Short mmCIF file of N, CA and C in Angstrom, two decimals:
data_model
loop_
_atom_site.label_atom_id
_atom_site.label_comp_id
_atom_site.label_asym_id
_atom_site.label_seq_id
_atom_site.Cartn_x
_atom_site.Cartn_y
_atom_site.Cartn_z
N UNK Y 1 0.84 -1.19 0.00
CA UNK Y 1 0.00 0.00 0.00
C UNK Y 1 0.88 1.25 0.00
N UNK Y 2 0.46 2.08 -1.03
CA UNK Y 2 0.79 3.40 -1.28
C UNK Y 2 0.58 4.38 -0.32
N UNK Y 3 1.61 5.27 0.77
CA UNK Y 3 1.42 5.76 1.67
C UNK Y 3 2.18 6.88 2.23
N UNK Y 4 2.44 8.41 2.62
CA UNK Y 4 2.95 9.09 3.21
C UNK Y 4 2.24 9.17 4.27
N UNK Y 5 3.49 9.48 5.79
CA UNK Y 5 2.95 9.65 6.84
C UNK Y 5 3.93 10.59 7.47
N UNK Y 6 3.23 11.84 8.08
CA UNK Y 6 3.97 13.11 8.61
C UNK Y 6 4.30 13.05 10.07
N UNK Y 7 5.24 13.65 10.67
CA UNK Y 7 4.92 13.38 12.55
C UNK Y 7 6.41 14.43 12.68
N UNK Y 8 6.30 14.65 14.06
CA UNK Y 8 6.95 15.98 14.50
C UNK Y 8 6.29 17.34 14.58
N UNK Y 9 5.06 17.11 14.22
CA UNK Y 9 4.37 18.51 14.90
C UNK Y 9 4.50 18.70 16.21
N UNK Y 10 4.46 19.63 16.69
CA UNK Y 10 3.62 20.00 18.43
C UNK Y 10 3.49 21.45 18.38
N UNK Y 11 3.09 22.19 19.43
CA UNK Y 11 3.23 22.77 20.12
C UNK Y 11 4.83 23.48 20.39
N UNK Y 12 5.06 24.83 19.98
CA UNK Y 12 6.12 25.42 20.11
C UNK Y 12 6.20 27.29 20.08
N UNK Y 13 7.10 27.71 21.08
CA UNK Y 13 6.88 29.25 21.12
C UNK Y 13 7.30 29.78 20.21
N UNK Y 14 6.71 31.01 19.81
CA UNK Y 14 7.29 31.82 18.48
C UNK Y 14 8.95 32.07 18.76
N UNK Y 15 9.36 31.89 17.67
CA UNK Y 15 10.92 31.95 17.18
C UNK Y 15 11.37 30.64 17.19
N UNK Y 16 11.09 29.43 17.55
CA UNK Y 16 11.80 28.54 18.08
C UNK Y 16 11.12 27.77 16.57
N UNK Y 17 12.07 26.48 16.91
CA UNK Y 17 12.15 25.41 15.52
C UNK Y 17 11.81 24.01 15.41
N UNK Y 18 11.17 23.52 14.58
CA UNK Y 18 10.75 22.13 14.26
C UNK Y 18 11.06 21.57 13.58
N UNK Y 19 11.31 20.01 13.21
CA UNK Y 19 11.67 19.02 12.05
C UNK Y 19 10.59 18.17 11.73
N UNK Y 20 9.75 18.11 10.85
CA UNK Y 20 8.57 17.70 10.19
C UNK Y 20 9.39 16.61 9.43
N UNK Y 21 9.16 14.92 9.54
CA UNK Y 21 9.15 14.09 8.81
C UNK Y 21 8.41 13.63 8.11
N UNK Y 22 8.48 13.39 6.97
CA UNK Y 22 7.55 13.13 5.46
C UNK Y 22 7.82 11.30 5.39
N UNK Y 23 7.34 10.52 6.27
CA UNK Y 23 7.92 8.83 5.60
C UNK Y 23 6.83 7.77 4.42
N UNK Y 24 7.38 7.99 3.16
CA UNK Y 24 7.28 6.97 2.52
C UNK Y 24 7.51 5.63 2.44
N UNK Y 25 5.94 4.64 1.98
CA UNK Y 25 5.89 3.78 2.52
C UNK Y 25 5.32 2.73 1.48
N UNK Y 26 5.99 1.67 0.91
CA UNK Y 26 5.04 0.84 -0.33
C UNK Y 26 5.70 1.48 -1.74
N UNK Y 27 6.61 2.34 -1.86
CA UNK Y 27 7.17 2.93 -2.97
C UNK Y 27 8.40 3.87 -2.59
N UNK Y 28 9.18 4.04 -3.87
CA UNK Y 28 10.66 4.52 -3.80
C UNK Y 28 10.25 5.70 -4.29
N UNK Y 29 10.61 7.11 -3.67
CA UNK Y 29 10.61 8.06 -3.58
C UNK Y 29 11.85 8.59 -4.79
N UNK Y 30 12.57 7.91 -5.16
CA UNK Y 30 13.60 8.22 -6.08
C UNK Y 30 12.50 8.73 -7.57
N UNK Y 31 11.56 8.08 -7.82
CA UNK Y 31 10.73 8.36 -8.77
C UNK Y 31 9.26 9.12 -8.42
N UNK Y 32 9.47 9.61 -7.68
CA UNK Y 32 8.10 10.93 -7.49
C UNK Y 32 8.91 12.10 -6.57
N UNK Y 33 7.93 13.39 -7.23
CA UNK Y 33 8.24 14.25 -6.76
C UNK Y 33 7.22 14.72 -5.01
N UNK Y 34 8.18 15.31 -4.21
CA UNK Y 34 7.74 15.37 -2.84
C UNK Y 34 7.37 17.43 -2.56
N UNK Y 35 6.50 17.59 -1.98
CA UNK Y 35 6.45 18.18 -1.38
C UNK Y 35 5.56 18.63 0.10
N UNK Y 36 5.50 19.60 0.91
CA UNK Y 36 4.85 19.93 2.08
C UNK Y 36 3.63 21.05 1.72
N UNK Y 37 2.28 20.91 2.26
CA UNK Y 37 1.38 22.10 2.13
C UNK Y 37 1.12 22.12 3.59
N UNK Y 38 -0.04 22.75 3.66
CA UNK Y 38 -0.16 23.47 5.03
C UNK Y 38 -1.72 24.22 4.95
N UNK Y 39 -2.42 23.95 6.25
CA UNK Y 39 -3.69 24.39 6.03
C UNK Y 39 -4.04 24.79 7.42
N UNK Y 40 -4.39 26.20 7.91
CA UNK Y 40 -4.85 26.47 9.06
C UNK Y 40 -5.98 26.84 8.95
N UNK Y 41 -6.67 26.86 10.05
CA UNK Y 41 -7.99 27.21 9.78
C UNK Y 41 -8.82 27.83 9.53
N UNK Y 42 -9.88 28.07 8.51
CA UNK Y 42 -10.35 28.84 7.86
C UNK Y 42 -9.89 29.46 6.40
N UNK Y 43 -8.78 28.70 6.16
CA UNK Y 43 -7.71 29.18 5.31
C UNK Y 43 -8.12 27.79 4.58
N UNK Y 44 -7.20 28.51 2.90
CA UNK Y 44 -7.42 27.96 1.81
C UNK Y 44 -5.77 27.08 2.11
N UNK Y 45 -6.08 25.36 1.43
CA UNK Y 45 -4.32 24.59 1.95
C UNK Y 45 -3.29 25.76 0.90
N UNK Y 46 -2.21 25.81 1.27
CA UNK Y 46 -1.14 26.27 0.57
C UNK Y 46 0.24 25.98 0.42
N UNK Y 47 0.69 25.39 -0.53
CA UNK Y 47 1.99 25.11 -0.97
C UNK Y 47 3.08 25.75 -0.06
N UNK Y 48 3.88 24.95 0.86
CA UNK Y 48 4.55 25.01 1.50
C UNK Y 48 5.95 25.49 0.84
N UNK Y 49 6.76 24.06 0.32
CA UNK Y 49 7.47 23.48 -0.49
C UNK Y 49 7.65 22.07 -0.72
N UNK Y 50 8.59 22.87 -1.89
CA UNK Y 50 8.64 21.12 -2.99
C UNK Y 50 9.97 20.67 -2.85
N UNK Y 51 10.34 19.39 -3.55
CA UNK Y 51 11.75 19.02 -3.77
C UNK Y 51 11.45 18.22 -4.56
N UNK Y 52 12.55 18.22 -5.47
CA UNK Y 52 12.85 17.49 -7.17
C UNK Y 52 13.61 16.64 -6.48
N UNK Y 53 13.44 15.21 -6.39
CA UNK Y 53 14.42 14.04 -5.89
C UNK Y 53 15.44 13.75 -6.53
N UNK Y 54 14.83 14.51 -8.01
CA UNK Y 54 16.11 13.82 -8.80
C UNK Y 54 16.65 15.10 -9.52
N UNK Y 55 16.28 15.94 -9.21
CA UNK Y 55 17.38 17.47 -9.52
C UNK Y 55 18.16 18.20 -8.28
N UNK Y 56 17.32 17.71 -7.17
CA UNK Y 56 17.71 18.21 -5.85
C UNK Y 56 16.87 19.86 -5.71
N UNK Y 57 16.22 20.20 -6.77
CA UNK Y 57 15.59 21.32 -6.75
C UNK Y 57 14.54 21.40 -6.50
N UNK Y 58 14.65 22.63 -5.30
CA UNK Y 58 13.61 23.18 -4.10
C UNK Y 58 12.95 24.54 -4.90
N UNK Y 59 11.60 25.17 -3.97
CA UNK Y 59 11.20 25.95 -4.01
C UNK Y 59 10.29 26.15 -2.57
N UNK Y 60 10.01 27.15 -2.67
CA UNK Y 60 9.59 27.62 -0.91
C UNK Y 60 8.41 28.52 -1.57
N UNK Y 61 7.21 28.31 -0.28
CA UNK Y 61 6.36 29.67 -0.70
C UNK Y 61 7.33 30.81 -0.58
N UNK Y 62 6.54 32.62 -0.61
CA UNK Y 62 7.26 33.28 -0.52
C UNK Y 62 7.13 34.01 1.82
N UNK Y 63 6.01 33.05 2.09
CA UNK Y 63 5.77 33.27 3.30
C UNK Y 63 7.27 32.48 4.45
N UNK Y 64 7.78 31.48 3.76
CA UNK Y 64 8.28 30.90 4.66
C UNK Y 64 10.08 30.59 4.25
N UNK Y 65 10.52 31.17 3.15
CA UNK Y 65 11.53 31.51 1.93
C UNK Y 65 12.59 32.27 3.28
N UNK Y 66 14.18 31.11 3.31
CA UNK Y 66 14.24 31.65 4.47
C UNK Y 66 14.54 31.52 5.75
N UNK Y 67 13.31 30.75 5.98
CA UNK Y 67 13.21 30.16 7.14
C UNK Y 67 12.82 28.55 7.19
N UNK Y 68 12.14 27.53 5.92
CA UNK Y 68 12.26 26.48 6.15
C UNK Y 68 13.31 25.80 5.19
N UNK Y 69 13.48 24.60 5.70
CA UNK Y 69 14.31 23.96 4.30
C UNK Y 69 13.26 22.45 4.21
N UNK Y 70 13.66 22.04 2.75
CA UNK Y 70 13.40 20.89 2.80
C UNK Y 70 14.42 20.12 2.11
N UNK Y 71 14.47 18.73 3.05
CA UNK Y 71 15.66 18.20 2.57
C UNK Y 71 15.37 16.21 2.29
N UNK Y 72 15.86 15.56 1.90
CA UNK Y 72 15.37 14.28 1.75
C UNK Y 72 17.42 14.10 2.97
N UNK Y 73 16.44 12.41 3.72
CA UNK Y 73 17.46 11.67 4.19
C UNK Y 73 18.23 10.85 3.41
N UNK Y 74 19.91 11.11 3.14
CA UNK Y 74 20.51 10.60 2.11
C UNK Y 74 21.30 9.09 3.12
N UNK Y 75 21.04 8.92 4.24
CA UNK Y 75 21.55 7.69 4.53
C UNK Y 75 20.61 6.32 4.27
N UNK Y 76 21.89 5.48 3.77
CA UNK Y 76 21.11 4.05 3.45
C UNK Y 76 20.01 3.79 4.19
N UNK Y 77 19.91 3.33 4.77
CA UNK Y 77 18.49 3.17 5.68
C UNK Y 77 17.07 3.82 5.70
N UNK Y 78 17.43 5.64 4.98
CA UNK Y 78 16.73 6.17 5.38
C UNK Y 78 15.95 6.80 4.40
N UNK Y 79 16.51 6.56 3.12
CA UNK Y 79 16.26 7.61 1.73
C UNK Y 79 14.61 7.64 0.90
N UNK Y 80 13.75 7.04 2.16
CA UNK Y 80 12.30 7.05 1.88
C UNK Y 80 11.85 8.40 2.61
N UNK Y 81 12.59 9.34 3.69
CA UNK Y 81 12.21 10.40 4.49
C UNK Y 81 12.70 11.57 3.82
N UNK Y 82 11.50 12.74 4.05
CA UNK Y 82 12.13 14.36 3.82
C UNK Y 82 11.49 14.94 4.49
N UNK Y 83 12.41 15.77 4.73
CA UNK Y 83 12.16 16.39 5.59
C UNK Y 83 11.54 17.72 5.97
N UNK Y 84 11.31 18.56 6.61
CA UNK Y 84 10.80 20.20 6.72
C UNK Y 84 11.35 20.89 7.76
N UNK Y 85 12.48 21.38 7.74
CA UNK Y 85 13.27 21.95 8.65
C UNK Y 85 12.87 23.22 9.07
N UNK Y 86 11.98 23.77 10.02
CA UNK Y 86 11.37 24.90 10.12
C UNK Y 86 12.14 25.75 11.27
N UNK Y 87 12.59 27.26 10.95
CA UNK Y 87 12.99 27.72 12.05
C UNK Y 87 12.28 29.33 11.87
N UNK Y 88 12.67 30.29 13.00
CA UNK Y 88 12.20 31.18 13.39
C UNK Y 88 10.76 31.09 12.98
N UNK Y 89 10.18 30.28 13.81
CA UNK Y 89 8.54 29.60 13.78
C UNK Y 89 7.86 30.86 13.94
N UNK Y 90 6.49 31.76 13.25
CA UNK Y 90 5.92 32.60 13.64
C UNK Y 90 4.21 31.86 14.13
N UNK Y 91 3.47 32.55 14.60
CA UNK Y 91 2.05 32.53 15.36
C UNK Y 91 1.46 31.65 13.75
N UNK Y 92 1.80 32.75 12.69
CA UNK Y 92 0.76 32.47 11.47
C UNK Y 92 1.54 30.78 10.74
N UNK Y 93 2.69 30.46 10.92
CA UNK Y 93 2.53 29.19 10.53
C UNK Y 93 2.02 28.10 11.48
N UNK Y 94 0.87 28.07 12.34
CA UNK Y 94 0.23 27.11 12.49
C UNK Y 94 -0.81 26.91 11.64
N UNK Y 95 -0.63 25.64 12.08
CA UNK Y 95 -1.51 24.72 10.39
C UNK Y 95 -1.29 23.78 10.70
N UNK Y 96 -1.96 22.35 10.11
CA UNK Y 96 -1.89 21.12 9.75
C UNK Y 96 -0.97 21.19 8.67
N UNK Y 97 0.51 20.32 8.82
CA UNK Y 97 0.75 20.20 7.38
C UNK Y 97 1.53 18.76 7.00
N UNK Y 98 0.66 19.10 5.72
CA UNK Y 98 0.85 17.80 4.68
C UNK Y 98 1.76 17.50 3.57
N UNK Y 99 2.51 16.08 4.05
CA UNK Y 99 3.20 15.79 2.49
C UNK Y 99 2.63 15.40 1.89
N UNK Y 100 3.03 15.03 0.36
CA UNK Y 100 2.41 15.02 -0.48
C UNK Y 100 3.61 14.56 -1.59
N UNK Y 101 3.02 13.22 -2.31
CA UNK Y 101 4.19 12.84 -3.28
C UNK Y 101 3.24 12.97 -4.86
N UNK Y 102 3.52 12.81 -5.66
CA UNK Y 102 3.20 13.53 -6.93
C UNK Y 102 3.94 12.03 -8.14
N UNK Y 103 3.02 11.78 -8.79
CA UNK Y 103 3.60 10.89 -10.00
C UNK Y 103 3.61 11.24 -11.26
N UNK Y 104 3.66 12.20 -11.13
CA UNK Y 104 4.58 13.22 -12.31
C UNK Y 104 6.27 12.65 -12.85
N UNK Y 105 6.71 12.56 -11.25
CA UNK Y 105 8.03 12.11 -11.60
C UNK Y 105 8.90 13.06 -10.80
N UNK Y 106 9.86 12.50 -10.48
CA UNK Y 106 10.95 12.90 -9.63
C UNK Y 106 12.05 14.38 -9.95
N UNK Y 107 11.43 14.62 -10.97
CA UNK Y 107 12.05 16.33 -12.09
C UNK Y 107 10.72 17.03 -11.54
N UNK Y 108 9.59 16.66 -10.91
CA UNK Y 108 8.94 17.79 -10.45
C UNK Y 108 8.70 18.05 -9.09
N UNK Y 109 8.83 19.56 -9.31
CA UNK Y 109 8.58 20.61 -8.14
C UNK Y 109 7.59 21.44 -8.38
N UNK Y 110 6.49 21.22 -7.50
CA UNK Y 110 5.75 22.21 -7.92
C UNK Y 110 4.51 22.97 -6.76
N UNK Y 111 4.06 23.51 -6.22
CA UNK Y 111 3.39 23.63 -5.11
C UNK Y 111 2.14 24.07 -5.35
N UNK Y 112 1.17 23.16 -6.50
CA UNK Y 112 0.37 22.94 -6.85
C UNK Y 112 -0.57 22.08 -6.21
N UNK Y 113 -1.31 21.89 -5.87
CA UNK Y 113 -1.49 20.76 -5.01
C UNK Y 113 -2.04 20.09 -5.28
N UNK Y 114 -2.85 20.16 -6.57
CA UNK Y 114 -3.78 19.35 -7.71
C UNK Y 114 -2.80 17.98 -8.43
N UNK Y 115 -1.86 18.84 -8.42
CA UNK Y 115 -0.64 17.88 -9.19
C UNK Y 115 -0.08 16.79 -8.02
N UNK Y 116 -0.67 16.73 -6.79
CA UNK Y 116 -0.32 15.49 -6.45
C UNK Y 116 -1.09 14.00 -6.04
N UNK Y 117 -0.70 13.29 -5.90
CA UNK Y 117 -1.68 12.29 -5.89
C UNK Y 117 -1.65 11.50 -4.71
N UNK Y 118 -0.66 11.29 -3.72
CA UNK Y 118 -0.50 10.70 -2.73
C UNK Y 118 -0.43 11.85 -0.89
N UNK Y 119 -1.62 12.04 -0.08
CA UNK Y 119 -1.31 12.73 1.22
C UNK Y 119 -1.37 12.15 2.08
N UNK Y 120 -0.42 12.09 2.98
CA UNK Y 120 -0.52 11.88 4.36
C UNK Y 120 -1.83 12.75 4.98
N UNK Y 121 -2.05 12.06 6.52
CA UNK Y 121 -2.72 12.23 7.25
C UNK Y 121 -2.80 14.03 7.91
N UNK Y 122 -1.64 14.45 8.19
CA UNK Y 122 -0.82 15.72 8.38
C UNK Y 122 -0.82 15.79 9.90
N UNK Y 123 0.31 16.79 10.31
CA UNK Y 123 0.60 16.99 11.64
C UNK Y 123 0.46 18.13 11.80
N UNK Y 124 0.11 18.66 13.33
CA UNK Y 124 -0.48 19.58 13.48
C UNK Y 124 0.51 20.63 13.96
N UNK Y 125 1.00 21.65 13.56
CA UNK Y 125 2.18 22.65 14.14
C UNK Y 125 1.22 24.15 15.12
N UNK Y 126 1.64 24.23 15.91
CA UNK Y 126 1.26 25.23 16.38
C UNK Y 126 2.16 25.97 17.71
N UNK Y 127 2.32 27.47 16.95
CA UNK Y 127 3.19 28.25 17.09
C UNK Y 127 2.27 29.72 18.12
N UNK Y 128 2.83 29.23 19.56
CA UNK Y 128 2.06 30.03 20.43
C UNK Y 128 2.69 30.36 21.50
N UNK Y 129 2.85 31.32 22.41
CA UNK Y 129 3.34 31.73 23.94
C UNK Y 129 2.49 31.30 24.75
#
């Protein structure tokens, strides 16, 4: 079974930082393209970022450009995970957010969200004093 599953949300004070894991599960990530959206409430979901598995090429909204990275795990064991490296966390990125793999193919990046076909469940980030 075809599957992404997200975890590392919680609860965290503004400025401070999180690592969002993306794990693929039932398929090799070497051939689809990955990215993260994000949906808080009342709000329309929105393209986080992407990563090209097989160009290594990223793109970031222009809200979070900066401040997150996304990166895939290059150790043997591990090269089904990517990651969402989030720092100087503000109030407005809380959200649920979701990976999302795409069978387009591993040359796309795109933060479309129509264009993908596989979501995780999503984890919940929330950025509060």
């Amino acid at each position: 079974q075809l599957q992404v599953v997200e975890s590392g949300g919680e609860l965290v004070q503004p400025g401070g930082s999180l690592r969002l894991s993306c794990l693929a599960s039932g398929f090799n990530i070497d051939y689809y393209g990955i990215a993260w959206f994000r949906q808080a409430p009342g709000k329309e979901r929105e393209g986080v970022s992407c990563l090209s598995i097989s160009t290594t090429r990223t793109n970031y909204a222009s809200s979070v450009q900066g401040r997150f990275t996304i990166s895939r795990d290059n150790a043997n064991n591990a090269k089904n995970t990517v990651y969402l490296e989030m720092n100087s966390l503000k109030p407005e990125d809380t959200a649920v957010y979701y990976c999302a793999a795409t069978l387009l193919g591993s040359r796309v990046c795109t933060l479309e969200g129509d264009k993908y076909d596989y979501w995780g469940q999503g984890t919940q980030v929330t950025v509060s004093s």
